PDB file of C-alpha atoms in Angstrom:
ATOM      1  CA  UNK O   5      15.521   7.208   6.744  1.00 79.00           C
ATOM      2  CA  UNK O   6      12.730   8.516   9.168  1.00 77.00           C
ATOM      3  CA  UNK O   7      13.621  10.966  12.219  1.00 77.00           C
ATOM      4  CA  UNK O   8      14.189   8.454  14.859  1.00 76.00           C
ATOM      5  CA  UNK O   9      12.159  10.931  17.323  1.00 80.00           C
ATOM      6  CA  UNK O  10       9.015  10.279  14.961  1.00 75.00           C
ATOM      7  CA  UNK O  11       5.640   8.997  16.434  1.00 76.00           C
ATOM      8  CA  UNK O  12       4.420   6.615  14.779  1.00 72.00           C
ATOM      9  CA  UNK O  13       0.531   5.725  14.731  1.00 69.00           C
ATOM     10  CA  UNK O  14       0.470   2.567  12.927  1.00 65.00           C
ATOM     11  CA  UNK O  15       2.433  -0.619  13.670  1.00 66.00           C
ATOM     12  CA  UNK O  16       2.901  -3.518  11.832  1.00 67.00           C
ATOM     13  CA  UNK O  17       5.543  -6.404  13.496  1.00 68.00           C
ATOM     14  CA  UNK O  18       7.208  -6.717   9.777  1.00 68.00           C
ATOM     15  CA  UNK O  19       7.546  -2.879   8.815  1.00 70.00           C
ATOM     16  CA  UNK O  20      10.691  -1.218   9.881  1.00 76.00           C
ATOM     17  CA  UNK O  21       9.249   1.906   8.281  1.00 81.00           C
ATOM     18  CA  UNK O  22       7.461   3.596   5.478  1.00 84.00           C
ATOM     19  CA  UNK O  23       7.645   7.012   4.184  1.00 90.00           C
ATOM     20  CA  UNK O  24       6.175   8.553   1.959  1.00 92.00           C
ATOM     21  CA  UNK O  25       7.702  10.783  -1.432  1.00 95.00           C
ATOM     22  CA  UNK O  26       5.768  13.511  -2.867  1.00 96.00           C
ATOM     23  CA  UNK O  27       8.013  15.308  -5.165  1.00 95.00           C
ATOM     24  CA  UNK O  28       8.040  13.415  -8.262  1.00 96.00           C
ATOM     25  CA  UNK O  29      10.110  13.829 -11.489  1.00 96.00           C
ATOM     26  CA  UNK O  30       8.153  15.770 -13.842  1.00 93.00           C
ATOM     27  CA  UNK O  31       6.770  13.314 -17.178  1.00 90.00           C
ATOM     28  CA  UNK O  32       4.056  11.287 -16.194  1.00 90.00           C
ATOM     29  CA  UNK O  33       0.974  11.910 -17.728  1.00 91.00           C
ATOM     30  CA  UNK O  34      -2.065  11.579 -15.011  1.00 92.00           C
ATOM     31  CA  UNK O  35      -4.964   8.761 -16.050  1.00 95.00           C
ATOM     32  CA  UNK O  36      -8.195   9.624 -16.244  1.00 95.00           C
ATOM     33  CA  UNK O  37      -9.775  10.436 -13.041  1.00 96.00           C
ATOM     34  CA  UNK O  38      -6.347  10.042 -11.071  1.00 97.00           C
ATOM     35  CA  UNK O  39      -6.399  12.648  -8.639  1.00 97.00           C
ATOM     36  CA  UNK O  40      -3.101  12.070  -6.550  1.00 97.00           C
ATOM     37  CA  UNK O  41       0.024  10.154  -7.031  1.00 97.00           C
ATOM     38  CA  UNK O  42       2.667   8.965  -5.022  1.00 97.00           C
ATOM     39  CA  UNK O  43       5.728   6.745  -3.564  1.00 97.00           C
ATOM     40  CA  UNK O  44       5.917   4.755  -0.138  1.00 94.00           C
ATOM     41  CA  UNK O  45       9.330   3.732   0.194  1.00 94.00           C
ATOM     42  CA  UNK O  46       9.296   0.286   2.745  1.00 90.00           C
ATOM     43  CA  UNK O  47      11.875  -1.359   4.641  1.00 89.00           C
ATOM     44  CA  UNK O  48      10.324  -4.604   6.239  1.00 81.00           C
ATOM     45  CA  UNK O  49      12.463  -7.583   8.186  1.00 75.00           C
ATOM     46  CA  UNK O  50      10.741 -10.732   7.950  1.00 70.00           C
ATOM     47  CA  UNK O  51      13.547 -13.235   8.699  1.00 70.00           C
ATOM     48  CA  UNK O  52      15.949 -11.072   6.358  1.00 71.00           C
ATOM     49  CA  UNK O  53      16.087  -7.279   5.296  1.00 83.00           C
ATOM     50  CA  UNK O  54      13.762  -6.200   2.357  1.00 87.00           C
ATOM     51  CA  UNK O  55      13.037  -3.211   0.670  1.00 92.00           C
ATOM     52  CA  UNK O  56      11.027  -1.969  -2.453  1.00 93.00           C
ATOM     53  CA  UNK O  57       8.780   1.194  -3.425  1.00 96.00           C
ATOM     54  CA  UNK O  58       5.363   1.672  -4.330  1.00 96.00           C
ATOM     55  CA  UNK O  59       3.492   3.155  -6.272  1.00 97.00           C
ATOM     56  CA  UNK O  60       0.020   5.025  -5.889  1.00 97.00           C
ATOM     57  CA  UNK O  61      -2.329   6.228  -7.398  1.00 97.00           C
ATOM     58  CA  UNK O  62      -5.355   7.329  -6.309  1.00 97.00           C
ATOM     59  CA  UNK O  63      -8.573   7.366  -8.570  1.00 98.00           C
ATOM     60  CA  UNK O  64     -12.271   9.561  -7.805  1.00 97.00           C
ATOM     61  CA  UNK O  65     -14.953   8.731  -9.457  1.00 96.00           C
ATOM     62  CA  UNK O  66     -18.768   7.815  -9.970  1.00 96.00           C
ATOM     63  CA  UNK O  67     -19.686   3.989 -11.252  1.00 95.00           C
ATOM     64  CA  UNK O  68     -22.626   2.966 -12.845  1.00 95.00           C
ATOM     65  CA  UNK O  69     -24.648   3.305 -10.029  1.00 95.00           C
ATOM     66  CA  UNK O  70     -24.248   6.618  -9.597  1.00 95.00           C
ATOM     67  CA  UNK O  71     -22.823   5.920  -6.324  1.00 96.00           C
ATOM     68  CA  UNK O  72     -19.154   8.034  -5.304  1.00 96.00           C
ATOM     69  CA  UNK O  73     -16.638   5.969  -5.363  1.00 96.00           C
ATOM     70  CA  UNK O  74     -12.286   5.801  -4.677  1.00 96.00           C
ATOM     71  CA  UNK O  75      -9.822   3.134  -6.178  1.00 96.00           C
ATOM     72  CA  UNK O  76      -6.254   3.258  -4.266  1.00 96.00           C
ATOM     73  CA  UNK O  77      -4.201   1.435  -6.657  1.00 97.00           C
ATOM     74  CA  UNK O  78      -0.385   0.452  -5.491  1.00 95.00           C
ATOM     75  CA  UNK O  79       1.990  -1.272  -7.137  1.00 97.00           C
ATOM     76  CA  UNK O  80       5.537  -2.614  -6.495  1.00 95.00           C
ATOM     77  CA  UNK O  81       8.307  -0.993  -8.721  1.00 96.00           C
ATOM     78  CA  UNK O  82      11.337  -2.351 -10.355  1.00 96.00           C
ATOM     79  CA  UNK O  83      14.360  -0.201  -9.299  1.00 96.00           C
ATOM     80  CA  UNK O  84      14.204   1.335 -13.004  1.00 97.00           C
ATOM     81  CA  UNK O  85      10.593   2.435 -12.277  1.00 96.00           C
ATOM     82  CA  UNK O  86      11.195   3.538  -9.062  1.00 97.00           C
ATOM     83  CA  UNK O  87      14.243   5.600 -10.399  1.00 97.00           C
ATOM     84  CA  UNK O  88      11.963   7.701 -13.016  1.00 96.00           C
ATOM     85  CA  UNK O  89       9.716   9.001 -10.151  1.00 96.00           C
ATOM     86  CA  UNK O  90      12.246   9.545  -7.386  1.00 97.00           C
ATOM     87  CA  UNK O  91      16.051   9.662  -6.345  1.00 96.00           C
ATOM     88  CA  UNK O  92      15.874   6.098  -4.516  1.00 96.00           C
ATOM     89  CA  UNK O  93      17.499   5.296  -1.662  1.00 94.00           C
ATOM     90  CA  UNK O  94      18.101   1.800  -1.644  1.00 94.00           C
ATOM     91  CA  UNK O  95      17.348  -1.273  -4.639  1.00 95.00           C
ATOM     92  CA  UNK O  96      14.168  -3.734  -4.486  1.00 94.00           C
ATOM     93  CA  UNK O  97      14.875  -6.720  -2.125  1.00 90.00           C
ATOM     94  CA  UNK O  98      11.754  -8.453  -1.730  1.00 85.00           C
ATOM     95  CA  UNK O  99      10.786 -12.060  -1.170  1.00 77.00           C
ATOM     96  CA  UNK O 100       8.383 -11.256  -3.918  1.00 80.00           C
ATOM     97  CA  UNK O 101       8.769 -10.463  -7.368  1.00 87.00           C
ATOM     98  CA  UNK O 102       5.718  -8.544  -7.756  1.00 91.00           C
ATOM     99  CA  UNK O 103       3.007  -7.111  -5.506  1.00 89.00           C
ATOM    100  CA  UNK O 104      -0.434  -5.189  -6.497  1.00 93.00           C
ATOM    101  CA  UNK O 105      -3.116  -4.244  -4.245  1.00 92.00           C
ATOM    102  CA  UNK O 106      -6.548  -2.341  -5.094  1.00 95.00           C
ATOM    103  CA  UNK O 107      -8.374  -0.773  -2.670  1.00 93.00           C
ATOM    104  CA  UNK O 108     -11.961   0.536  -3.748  1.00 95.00           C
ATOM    105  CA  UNK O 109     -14.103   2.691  -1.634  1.00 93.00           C
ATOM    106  CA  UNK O 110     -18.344   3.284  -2.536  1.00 96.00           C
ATOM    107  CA  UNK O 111     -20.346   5.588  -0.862  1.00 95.00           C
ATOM    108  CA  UNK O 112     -23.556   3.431  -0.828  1.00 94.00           C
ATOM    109  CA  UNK O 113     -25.161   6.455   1.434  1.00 92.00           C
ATOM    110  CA  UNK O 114     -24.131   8.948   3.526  1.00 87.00           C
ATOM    111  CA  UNK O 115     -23.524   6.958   6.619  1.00 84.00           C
ATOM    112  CA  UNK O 116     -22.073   3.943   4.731  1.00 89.00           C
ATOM    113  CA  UNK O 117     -18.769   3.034   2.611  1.00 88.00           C
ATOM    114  CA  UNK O 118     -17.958  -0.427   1.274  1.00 91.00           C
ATOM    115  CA  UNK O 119     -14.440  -1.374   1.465  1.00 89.00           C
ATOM    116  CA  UNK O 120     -13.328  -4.184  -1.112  1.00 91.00           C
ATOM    117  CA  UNK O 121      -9.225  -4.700  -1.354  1.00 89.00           C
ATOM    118  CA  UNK O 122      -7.614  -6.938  -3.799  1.00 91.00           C
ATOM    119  CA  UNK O 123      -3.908  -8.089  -3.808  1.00 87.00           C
ATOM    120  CA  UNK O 124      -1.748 -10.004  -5.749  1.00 88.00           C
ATOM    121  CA  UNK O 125       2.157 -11.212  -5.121  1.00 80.00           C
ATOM    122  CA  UNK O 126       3.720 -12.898  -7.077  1.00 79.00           C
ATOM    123  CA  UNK O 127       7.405 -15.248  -6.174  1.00 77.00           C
ATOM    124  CA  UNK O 128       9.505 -17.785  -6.705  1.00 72.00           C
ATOM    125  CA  UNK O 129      11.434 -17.818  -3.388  1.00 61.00           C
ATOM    126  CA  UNK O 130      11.825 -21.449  -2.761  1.00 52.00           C
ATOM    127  CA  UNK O 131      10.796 -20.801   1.175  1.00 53.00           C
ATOM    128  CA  UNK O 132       7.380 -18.974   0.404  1.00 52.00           C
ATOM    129  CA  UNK O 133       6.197 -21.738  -2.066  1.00 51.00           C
ATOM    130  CA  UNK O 134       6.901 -24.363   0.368  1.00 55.00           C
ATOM    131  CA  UNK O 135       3.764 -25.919   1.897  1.00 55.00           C
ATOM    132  CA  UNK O 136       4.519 -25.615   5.357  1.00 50.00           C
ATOM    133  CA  UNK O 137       5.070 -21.762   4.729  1.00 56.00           C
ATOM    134  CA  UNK O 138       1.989 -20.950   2.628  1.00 61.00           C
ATOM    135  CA  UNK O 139      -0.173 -20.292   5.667  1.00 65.00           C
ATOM    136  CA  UNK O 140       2.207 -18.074   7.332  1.00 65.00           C
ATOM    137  CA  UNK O 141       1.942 -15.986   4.417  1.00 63.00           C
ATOM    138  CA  UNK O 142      -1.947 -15.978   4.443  1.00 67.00           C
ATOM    139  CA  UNK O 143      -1.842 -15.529   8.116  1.00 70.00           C
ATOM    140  CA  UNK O 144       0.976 -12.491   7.776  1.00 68.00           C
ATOM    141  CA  UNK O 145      -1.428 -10.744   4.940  1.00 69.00           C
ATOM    142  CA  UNK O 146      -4.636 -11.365   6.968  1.00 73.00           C
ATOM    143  CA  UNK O 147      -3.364  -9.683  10.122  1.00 73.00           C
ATOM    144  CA  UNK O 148      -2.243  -6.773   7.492  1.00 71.00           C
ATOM    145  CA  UNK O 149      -5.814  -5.879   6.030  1.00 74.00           C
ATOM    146  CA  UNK O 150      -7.530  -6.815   9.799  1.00 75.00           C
ATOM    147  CA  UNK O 151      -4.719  -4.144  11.060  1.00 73.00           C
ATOM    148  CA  UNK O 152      -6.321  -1.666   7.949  1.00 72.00           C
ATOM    149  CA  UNK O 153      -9.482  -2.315   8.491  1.00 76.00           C
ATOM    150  CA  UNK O 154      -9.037  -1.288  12.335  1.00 77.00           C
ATOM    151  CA  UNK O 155      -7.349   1.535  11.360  1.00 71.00           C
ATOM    152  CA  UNK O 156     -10.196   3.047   9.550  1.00 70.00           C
ATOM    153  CA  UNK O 157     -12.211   2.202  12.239  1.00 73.00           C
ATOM    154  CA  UNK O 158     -10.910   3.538  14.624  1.00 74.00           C
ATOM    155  CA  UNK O 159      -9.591   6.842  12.252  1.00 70.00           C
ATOM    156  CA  UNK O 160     -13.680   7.147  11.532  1.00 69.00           C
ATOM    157  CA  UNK O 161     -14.569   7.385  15.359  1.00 71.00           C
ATOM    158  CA  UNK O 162     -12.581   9.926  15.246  1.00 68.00           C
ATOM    159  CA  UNK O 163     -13.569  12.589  12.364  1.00 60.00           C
ATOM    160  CA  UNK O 164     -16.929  13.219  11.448  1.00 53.00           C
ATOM    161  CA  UNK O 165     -18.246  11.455   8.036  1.00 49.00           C
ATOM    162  CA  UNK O 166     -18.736  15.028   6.560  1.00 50.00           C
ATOM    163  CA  UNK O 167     -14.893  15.219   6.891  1.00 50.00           C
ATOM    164  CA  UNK O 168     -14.145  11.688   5.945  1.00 49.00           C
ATOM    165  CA  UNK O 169     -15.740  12.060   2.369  1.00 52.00           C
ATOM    166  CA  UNK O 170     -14.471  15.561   1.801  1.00 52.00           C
TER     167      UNK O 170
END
């Protein structure tokens, strides 16, 4: 679905692509303190062809410290989900049934951001749940947030922190 003559920064060995889809049905109400909202469309091959879409939302806020903070909040849809934000271009195929993941950002000063990320998946395919598999999965989602987290890195070397925050 992506120009083939795209660059693209980020790899990951399991993603075929990602894109992203802006223009959303109208209907949704925004949550309190949402201030963007959106759908990554994925296909990944992982020993077969999967594909689902995701949504996010993005949260600003201040918690009870006082202290800035940003939630990232994604969220695998089920086709009929999917369908009320966007025309879809393919149905869910996923080795899991669901998937969540939380990402929460705090400015604890101006020079300094804590990262915590929470993520959930849930299945019932018979080769995931099989002991010899289980750390393949852990290993396949490790290398996944270490790729993130080098991301950032490297994405913070290269603006300034009065950019970043803005």
């Amino acid at each position: 679905f992506t120009n083939k003559k795209a660059d693209c920064k980020y790899h990951n060995e399991n993603l075929v692509e990602s894109f992203v889809v802006r223009d959303l049905k109208p209907g949704f109400t925004k949550e309190s303190g949402e201030v963007d909202r959106y759908i990554i469309g994925r296909k990944v091959y992982n020993r077969g062809d999967f594909g689902y879409y995701e949504l996010v939302k993005v949260f600003e806020g201040v918690n009870t410290k006082g202290q800035k903070t940003f939630m990232i909040v994604q969220k695998m849809l089920e086709d009929k989900e999917a369908k009320s934000y966007i025309p879809t271009k393919f149905e869910k195929e996923s080795a899991f049934d669901k998937s969540t993941g939380v990402y929460t950002l705090t400015q604890l000063s101006p020079k300094e951001t804590e990262l915590s990320y929470v993520y959930k998946a849930e299945t019932e395919h018979w080769i995931l749940n099989k002991e010899v598999s289980i750390p393949q999965v852990f290993s396949s989602i490790s290398k996944s947030i270490n790729d993130l987290v080098k991301t950032v890195d490297a994405e913070s070397t290269r603006l300034t922190r009065d950019i970043a925050s803005n």
